[in-house]
mmCIF file of C-alpha atoms and ligand atoms in Angstrom:
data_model
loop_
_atom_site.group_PDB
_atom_site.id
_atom_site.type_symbol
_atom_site.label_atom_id
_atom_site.label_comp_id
_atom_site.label_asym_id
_atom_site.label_seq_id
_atom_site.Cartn_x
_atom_site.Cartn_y
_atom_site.Cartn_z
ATOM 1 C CA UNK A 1 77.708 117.686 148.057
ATOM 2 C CA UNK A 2 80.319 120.407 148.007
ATOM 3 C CA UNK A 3 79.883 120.673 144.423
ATOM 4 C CA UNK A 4 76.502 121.561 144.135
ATOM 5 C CA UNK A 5 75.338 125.090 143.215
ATOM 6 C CA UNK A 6 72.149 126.219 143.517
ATOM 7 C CA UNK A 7 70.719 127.688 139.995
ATOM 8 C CA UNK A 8 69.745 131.273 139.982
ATOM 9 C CA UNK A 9 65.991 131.985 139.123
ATOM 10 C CA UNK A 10 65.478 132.129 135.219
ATOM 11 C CA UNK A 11 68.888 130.522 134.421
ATOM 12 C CA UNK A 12 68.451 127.048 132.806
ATOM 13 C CA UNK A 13 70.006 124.248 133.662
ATOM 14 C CA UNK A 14 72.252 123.924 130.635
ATOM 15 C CA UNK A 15 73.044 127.406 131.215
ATOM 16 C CA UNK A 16 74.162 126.842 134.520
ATOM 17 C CA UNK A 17 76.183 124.037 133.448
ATOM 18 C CA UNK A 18 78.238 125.957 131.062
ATOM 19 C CA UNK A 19 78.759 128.517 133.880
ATOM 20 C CA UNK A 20 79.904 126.581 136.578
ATOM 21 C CA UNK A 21 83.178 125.326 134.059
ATOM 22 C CA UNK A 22 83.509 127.955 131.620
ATOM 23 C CA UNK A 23 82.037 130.915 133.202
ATOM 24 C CA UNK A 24 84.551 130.071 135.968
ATOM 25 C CA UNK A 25 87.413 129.656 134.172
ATOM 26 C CA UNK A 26 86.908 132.768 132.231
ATOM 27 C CA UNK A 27 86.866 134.685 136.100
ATOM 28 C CA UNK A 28 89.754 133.193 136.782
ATOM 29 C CA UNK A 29 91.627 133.793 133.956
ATOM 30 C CA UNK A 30 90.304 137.796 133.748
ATOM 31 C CA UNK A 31 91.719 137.565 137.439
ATOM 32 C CA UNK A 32 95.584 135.969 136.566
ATOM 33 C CA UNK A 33 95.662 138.273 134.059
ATOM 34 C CA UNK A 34 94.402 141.625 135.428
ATOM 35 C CA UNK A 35 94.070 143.742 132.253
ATOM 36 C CA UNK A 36 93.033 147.390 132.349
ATOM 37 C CA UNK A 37 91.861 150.072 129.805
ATOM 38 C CA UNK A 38 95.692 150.584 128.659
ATOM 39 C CA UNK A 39 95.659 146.973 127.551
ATOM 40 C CA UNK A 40 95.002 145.878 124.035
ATOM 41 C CA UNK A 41 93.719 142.185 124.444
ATOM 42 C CA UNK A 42 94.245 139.389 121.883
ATOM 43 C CA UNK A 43 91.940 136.743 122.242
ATOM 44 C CA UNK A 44 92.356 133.155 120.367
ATOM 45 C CA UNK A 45 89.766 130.935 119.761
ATOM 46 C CA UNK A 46 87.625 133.727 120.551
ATOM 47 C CA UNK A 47 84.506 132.370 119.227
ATOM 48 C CA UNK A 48 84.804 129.044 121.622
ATOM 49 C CA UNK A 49 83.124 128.750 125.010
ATOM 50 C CA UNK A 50 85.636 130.548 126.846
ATOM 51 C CA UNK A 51 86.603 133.245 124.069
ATOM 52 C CA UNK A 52 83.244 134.216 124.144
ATOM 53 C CA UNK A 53 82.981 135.262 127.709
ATOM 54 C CA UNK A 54 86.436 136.455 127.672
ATOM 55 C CA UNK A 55 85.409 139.100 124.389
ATOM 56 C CA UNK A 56 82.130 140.278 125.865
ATOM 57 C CA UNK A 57 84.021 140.702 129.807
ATOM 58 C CA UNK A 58 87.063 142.938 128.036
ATOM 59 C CA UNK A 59 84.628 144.718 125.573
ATOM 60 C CA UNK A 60 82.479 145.654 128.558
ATOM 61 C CA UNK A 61 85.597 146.715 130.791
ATOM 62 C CA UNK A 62 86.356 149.214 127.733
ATOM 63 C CA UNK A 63 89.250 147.126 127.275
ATOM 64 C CA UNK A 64 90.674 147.257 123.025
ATOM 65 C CA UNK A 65 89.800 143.785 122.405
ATOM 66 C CA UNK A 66 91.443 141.649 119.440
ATOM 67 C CA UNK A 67 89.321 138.617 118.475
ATOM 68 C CA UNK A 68 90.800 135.723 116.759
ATOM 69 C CA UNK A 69 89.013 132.648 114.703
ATOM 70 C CA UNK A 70 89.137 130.567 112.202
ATOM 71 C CA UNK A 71 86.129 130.966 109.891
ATOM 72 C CA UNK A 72 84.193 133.919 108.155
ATOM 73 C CA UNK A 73 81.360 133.169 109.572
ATOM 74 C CA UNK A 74 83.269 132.908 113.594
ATOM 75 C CA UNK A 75 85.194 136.094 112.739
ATOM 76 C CA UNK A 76 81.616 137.365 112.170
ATOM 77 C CA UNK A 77 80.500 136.226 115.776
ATOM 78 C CA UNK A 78 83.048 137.501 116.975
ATOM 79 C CA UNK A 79 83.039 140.810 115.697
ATOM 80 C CA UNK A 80 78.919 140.418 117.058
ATOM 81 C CA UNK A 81 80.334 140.021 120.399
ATOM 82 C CA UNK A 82 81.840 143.170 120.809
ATOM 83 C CA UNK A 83 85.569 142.815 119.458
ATOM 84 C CA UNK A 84 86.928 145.992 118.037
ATOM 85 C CA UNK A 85 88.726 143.663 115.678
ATOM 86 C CA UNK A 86 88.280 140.144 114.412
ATOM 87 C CA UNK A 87 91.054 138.447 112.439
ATOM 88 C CA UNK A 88 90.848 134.919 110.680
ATOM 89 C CA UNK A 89 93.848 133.117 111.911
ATOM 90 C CA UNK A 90 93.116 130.272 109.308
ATOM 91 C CA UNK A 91 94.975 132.943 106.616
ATOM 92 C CA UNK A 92 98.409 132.131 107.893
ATOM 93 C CA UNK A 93 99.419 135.466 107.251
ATOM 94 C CA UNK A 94 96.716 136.542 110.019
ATOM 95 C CA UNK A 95 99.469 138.597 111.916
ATOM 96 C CA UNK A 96 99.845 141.057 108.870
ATOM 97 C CA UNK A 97 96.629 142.128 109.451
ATOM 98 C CA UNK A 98 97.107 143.485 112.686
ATOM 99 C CA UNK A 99 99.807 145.690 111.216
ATOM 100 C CA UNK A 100 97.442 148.827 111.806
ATOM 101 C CA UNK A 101 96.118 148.365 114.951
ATOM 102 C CA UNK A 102 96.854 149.131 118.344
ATOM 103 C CA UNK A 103 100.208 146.594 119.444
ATOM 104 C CA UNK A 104 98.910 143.950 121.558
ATOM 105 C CA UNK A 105 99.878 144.151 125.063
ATOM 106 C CA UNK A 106 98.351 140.462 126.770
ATOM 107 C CA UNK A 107 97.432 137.548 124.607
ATOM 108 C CA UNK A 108 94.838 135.061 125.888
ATOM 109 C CA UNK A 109 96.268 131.920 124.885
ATOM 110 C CA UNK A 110 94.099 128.452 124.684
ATOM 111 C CA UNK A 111 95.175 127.043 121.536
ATOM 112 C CA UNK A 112 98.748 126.707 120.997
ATOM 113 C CA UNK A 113 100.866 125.435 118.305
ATOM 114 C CA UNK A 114 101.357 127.794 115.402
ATOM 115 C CA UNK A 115 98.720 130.661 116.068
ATOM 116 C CA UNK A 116 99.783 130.401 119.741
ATOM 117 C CA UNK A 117 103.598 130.915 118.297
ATOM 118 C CA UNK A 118 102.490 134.003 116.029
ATOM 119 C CA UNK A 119 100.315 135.387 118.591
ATOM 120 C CA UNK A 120 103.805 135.759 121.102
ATOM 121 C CA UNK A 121 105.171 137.129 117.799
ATOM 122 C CA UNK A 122 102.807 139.903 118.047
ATOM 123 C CA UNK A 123 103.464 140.895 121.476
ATOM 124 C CA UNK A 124 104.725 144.414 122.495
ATOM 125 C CA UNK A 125 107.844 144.577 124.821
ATOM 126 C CA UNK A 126 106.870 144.051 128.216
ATOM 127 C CA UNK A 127 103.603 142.451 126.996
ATOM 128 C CA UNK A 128 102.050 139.303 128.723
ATOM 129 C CA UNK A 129 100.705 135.668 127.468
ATOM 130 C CA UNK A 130 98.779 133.459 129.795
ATOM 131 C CA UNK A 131 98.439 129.953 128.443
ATOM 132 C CA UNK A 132 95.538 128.017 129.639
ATOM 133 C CA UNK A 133 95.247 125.135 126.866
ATOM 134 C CA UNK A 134 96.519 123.899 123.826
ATOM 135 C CA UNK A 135 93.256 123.034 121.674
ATOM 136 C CA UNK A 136 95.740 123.033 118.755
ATOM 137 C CA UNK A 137 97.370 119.755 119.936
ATOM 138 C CA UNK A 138 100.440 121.228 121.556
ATOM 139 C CA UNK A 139 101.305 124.151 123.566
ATOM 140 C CA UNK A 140 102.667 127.427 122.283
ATOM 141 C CA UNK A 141 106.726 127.216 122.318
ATOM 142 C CA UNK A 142 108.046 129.918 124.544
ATOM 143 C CA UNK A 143 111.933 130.344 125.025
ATOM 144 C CA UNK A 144 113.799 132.106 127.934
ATOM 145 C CA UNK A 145 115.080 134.164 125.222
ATOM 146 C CA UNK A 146 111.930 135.040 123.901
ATOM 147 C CA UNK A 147 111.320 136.514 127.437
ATOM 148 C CA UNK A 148 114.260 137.917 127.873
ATOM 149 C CA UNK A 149 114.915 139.986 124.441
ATOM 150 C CA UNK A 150 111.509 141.292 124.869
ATOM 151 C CA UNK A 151 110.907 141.532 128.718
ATOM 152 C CA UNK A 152 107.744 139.189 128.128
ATOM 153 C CA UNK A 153 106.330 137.630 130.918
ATOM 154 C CA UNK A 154 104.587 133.949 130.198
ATOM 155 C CA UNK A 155 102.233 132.795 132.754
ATOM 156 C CA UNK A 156 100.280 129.059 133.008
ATOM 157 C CA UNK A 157 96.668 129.945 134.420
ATOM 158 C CA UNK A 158 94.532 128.462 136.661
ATOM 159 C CA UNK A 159 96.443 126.616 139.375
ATOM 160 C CA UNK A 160 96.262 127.610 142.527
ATOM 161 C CA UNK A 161 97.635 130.739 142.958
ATOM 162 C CA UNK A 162 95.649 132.134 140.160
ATOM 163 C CA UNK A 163 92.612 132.244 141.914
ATOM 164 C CA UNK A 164 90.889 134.957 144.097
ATOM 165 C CA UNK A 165 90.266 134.278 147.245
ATOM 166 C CA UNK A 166 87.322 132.150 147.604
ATOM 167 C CA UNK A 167 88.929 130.190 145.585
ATOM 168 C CA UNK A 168 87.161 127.922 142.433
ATOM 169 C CA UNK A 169 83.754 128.392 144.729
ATOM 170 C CA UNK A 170 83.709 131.570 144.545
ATOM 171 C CA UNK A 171 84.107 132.117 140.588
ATOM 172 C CA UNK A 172 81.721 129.131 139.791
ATOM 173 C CA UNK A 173 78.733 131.514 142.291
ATOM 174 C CA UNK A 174 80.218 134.756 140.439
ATOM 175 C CA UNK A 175 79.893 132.956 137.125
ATOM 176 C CA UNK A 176 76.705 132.199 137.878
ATOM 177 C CA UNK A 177 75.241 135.056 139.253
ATOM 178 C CA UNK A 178 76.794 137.200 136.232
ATOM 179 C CA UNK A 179 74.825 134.612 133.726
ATOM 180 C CA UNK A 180 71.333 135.309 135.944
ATOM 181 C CA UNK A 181 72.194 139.077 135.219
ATOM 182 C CA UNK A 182 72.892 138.825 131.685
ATOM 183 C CA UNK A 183 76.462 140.458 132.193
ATOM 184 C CA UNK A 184 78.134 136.918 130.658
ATOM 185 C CA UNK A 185 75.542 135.795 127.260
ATOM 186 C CA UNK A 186 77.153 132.139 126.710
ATOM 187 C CA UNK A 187 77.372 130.805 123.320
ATOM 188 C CA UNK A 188 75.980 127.540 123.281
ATOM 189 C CA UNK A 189 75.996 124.890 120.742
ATOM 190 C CA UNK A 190 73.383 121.506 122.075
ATOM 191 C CA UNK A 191 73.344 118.231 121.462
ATOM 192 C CA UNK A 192 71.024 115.547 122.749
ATOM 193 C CA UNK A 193 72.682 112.796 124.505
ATOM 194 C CA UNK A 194 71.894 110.699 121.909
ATOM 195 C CA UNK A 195 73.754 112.363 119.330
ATOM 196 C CA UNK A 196 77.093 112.527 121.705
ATOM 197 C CA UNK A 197 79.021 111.123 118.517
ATOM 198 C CA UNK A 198 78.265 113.902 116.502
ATOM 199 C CA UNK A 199 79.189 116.148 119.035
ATOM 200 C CA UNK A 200 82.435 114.926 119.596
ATOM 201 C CA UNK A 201 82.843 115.174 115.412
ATOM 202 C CA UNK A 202 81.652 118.949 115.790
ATOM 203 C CA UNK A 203 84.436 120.266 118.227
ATOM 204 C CA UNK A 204 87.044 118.058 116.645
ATOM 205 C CA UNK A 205 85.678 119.645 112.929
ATOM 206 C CA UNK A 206 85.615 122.954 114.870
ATOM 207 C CA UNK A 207 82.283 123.583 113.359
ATOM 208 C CA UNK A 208 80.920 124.188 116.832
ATOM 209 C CA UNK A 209 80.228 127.388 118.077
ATOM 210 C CA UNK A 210 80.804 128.020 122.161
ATOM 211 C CA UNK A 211 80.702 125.974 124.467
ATOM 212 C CA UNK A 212 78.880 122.547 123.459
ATOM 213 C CA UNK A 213 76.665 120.622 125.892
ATOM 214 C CA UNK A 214 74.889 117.210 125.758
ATOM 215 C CA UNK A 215 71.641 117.303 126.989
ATOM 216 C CA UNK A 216 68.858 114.777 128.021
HETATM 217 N N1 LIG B 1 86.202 125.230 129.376
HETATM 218 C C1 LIG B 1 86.936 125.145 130.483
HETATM 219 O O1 LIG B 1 86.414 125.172 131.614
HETATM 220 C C2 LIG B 1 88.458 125.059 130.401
HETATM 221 C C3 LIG B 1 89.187 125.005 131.566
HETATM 222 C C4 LIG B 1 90.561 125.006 131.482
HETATM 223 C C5 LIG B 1 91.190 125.050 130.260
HETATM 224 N N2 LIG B 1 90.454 125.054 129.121
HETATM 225 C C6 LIG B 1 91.165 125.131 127.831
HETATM 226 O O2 LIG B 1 90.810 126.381 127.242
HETATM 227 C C7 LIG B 1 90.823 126.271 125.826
HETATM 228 C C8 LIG B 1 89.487 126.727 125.287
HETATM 229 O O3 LIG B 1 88.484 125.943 125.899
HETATM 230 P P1 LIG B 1 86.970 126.067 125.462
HETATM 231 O O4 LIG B 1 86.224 125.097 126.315
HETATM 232 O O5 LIG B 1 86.554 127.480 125.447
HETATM 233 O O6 LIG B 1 87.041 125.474 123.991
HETATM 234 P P2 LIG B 1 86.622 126.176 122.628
HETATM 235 O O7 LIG B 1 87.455 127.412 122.454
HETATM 236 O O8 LIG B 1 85.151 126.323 122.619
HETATM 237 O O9 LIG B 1 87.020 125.092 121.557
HETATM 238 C C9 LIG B 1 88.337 124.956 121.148
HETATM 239 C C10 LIG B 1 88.595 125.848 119.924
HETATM 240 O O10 LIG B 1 89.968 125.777 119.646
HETATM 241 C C11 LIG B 1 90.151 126.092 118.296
HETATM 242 N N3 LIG B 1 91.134 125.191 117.711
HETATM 243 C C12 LIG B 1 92.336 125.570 117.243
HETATM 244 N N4 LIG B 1 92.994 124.531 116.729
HETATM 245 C C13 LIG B 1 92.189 123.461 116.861
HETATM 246 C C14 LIG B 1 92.317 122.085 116.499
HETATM 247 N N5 LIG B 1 93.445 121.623 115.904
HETATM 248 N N6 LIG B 1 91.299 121.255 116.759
HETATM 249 C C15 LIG B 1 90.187 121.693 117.367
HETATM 250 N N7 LIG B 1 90.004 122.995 117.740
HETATM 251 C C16 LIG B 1 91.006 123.862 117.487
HETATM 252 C C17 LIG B 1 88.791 125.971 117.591
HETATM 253 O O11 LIG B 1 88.340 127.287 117.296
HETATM 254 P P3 LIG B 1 88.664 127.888 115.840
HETATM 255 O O12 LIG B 1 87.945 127.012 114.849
HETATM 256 O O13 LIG B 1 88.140 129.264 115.904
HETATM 257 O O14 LIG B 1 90.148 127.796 115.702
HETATM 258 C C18 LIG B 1 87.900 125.368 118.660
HETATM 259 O O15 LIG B 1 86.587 125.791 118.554
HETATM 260 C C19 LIG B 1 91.130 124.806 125.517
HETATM 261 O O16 LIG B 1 92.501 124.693 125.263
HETATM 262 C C20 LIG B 1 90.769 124.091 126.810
HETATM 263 O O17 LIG B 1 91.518 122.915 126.999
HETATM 264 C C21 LIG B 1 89.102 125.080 129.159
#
């Protein structure tokens, strides 16, 4: 029973679902991180479930907000979502196109691997990356000399001590309540239950968009 939530009026139940895992997370990580308006934000994957939330919370914070995708047509979303940029990260040469723009200063880091590695690249001195997933396959390679020469500082979110107090509880309720109010606007890709297989082929294809959810 202690992980039942009641759903707000005129939230739907897939909604709510969506809210009480990503929603959450996306608190918590805004919380580890603690970015202000002096901040310029890179987000990866920022057309997934979490990016999403993560884009529309720094936009509305007046936080500069970097959005990163692979895809036109996610780069577009993103862009839709309130990004003052939106890169394509499947040009490998992604990085080059930040040249211009304000140096990033705290990279939101879910996916790892080579973007995750280039994304570090692009970090000003004293800037921060918080790694909560690897949806590349592996995790983005950090060295105590990375740290060091640059005075980085590389966090793992989410476990305990990255949470308010009121712990998960608390930002599932938030997450919910901000959903109800229209402050977080989910990106959600269904499926019925019967069609979990092609699902599954959608967020391994990446041709999903948000956070995808089976339902019956
Ligand atoms: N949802 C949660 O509650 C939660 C909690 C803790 C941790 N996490 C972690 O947070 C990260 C983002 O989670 P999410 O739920 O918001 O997922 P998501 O971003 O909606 O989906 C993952 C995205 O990763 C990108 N990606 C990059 N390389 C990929 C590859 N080789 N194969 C598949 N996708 C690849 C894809 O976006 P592009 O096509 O744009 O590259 C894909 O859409 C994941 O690492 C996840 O493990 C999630």
């Amino acid at each position: 029973m202690e992980n039942l939530y009641p759903i707000p009026d005129d939230l739907s139940a897939d909604v709510a679902v969506a809210m009480v895992g990503t929603g959450a997370t996306t608190l918590g990580l805004l919380h580890a991180t603690q970015p202000t308006v002096d901040d310029a934000v890179l987000v990866l994957s920022a057309a997934g479930g979490i990016g999403t939330l993560l884009v529309q919370s720094l936009h509305r914070e007046g936080i500069f907000v970097v959005g990163a995708a692979g895809g036109a047509t996610k780069t577009a979303q993103v862009r839709d979502n309130g990004a003052d940029i939106a890169v394509d990260y499947s040009d490998p040469d992604w990085p080059e196109r930040l040249a211009s723009a304000p140096r990033v200063s705290v990279v939101m880091d879910g996916v790892g691997g080579r973007i995750g590695r280039q994304a570090l690249e692009l970090l000003a001195p004293g800037g921060r990356i918080i790694l909560y997933g690897w949806a590349s396959g592996s995790p983005t390679e950090i060295a105590t000399t990375d740290l060091i020469s640059r005075q980085l500082t590389a966090t793992w979110a989410l476990g305990p001590r990255m949470v308010p107090p009121g712990g998960w509880d608390a930002l599932r309720s938030t997450s919910l309540e901000r959903a109800a109010t229209g402050e977080f606007r989910p990106l959600i890709t269904r499926f019925p239950l019967s069609e979990a297989a092609a699902a599954h082929a959608a967020v391994e294809g990446r041709t999903a968009r948000g956070k995808v959810i089976l339902t019956v």
